[in-house]
Short mmCIF file of C-alpha atoms in Angstrom, two decimals:
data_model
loop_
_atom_site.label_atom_id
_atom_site.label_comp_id
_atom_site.label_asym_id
_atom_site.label_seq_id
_atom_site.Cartn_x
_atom_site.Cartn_y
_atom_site.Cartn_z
CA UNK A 21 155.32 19.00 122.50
CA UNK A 22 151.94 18.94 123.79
CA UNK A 23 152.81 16.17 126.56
CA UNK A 24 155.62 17.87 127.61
CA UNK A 25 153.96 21.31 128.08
CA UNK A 26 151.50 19.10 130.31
CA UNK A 27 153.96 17.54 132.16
CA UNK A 28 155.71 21.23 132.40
CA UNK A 29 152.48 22.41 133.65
CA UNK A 30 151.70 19.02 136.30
CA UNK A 31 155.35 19.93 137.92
CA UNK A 32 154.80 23.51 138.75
CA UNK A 33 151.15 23.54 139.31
CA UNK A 34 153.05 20.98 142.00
CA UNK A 35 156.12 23.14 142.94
CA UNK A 36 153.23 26.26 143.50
CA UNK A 37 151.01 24.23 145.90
CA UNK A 38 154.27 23.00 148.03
CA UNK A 39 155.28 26.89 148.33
CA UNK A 40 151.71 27.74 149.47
CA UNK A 41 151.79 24.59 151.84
CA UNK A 42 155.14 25.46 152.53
CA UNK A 43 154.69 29.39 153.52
CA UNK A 44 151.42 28.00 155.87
CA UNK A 45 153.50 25.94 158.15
CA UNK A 46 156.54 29.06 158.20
CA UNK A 47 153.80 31.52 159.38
CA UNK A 48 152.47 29.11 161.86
CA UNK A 49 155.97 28.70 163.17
CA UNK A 50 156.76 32.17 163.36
CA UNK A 51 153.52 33.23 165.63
CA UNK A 52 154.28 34.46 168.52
CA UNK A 53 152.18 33.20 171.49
CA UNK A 54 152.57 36.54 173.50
CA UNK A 55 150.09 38.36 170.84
CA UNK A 56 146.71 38.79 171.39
CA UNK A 57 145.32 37.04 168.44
CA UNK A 58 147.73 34.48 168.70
CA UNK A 59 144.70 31.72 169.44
CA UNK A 60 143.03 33.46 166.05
CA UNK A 61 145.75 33.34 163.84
CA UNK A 62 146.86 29.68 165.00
CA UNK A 63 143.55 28.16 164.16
CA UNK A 64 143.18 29.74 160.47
CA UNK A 65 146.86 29.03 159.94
CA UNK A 66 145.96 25.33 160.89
CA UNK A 67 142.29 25.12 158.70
CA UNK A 68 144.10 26.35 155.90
CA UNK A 69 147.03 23.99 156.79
CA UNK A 70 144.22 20.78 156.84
CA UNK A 71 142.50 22.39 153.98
CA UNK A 72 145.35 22.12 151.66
CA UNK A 73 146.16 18.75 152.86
CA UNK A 74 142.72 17.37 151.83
CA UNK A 75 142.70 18.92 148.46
CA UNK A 76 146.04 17.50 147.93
CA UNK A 77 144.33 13.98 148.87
CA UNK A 78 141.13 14.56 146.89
CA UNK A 79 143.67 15.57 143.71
CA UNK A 80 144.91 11.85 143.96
CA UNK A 81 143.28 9.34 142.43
CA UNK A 82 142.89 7.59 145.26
CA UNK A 83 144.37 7.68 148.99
CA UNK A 84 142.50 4.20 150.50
CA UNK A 85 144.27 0.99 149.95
CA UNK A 86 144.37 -0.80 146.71
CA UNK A 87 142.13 -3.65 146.94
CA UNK A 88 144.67 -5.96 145.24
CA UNK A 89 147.66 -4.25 147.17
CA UNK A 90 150.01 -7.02 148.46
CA UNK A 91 150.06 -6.33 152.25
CA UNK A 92 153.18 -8.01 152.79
CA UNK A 93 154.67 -5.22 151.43
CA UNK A 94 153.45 -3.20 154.34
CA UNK A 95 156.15 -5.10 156.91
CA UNK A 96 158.89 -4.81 154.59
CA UNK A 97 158.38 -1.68 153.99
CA UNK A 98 158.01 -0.16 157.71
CA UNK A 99 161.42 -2.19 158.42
CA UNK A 100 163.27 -0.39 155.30
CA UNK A 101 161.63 3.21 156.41
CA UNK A 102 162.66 2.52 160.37
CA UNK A 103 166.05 2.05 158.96
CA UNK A 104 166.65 5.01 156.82
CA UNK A 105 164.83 6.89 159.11
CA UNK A 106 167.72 5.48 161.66
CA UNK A 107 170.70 5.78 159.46
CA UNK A 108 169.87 8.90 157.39
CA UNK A 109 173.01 10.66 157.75
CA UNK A 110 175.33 7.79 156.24
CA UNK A 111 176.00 7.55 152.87
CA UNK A 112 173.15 4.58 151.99
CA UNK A 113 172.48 2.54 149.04
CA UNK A 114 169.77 0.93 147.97
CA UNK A 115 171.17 -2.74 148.77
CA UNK A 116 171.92 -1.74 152.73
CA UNK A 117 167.80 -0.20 152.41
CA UNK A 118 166.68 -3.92 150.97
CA UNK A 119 168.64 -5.90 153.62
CA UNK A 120 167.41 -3.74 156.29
CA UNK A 121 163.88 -5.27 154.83
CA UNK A 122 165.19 -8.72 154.23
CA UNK A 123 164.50 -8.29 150.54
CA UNK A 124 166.02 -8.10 147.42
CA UNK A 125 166.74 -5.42 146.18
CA UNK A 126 164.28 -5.30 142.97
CA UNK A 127 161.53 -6.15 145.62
CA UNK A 128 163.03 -3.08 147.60
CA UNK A 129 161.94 -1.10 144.56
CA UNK A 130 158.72 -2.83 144.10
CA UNK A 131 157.86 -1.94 147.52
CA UNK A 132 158.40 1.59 147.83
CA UNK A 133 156.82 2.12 144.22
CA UNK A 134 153.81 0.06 145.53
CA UNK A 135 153.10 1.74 148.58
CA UNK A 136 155.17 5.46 148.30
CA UNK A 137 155.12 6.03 144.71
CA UNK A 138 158.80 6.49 145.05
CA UNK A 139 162.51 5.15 144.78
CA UNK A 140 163.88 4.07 147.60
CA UNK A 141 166.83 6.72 147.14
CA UNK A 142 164.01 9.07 146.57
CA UNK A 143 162.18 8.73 149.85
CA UNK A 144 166.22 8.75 151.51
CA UNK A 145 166.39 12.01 149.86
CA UNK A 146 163.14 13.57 150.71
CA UNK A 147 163.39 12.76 154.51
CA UNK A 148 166.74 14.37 154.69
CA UNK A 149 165.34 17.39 152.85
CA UNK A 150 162.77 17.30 155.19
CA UNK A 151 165.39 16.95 158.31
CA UNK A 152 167.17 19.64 157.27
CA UNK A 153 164.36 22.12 156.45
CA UNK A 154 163.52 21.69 160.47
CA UNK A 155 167.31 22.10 161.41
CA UNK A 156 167.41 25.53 159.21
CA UNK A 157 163.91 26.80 160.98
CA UNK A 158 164.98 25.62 164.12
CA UNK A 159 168.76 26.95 164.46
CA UNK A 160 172.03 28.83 163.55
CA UNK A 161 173.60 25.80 161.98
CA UNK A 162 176.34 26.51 159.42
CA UNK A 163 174.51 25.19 156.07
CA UNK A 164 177.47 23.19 155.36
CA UNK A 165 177.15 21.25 158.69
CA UNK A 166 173.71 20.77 158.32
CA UNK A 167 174.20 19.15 155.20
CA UNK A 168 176.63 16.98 156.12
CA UNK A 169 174.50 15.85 159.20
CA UNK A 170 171.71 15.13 156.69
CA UNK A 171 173.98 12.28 154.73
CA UNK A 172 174.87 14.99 151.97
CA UNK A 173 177.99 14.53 150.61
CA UNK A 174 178.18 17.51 148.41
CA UNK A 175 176.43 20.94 149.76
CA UNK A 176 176.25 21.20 145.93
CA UNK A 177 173.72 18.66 145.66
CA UNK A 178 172.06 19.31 148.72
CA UNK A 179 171.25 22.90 147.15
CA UNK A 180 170.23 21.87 144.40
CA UNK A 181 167.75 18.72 145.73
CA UNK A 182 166.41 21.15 148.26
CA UNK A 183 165.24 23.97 145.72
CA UNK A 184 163.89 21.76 143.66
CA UNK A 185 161.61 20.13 146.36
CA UNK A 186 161.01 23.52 148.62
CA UNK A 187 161.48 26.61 145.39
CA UNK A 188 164.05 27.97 146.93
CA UNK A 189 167.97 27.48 148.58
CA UNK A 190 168.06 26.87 152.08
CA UNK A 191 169.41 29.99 152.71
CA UNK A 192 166.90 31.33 151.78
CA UNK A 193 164.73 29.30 153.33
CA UNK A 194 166.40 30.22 156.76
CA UNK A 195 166.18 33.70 156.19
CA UNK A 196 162.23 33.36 155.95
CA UNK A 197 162.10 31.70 159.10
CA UNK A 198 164.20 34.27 160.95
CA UNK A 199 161.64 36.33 162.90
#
């Protein structure tokens, strides 16, 4: 019981700092450069920005290379990012991801947990997350097109996958970007 209120406790203490993080880079977006203290409130918007990045790097337990890291995962692993960075918006598994790095596919895994702390289906899913947070800042969209641009089958899914990783639906998410 204890572990899991812990745990409980790691994930929102998590899902909080990723909605402060995540409300820093909105207001920055939404300043208009016509306004006098535009040049003011850009640079605090950006300190706190780097400020919150660093604290996220100094809560890690460490964000310099593991002296007994195996570098050829490096290669392998910039090939298998350049392609689902490339082919996001098809429906990919993680077999086409370990071919595209000329690996199998348990080294796939052993790669991306090495060097991302992450599945390879999880990084696929946080970059279209990511992809379609800019689309709904930066458009008018429909939210079903979006998703379905962003290699989301179901705008079910995509819901739910992006309120879990942004605290709220990307509707409204667009709504807080409106200005």
């Amino acid at each position: 019981n204890e572990r899991c209120f812990k745990e409980k406790s790691k994930v929102i203490k998590k899902k909080k700092e990723e909605a402060e993080m995540l409300e820093l880079y909105r207001r920055f977006h939404n300043l208009c450069p016509e306004d006098i203290d535009y040049e003011l409130n850009s640079m605090e918007l950006i300190c706190r920005i780097w400020k919150g990045v660093f604290q996220r790097l100094n809560g890690q337990k460490s964000f310099l290379p593991d002296r007994n890291m195996d570098f050829s995962h490096v290669g392998r692993i910039h090939k298998m990012l350049a392609f689902i960075q490339t082919h996001y918006q098809d429906p990919l598994s993680v077999d086409q991801i370990a071919q595209a790095g000329e690996v199998s596919r348990r080294e796939c895994f052993r790669c991306f947990r090495s060097l991302i702390n992450q599945t390879p289906m999880e990084y696929l899913n946080q970059y279209r997350l990511s992809v379609a947070a800019h689309l709904l800042s930066s458009g008018s969209q429909p939210l079903a097109s979006i998703s379905e641009s962003c290699g989301f089958e179901n705008i079910s899914y995509f819901t739910k996958l992006f309120k879990r990783r942004f605290g709220m639906t990307p509707g409204q998410f667009r709504s807080g970007n409106e200005g």
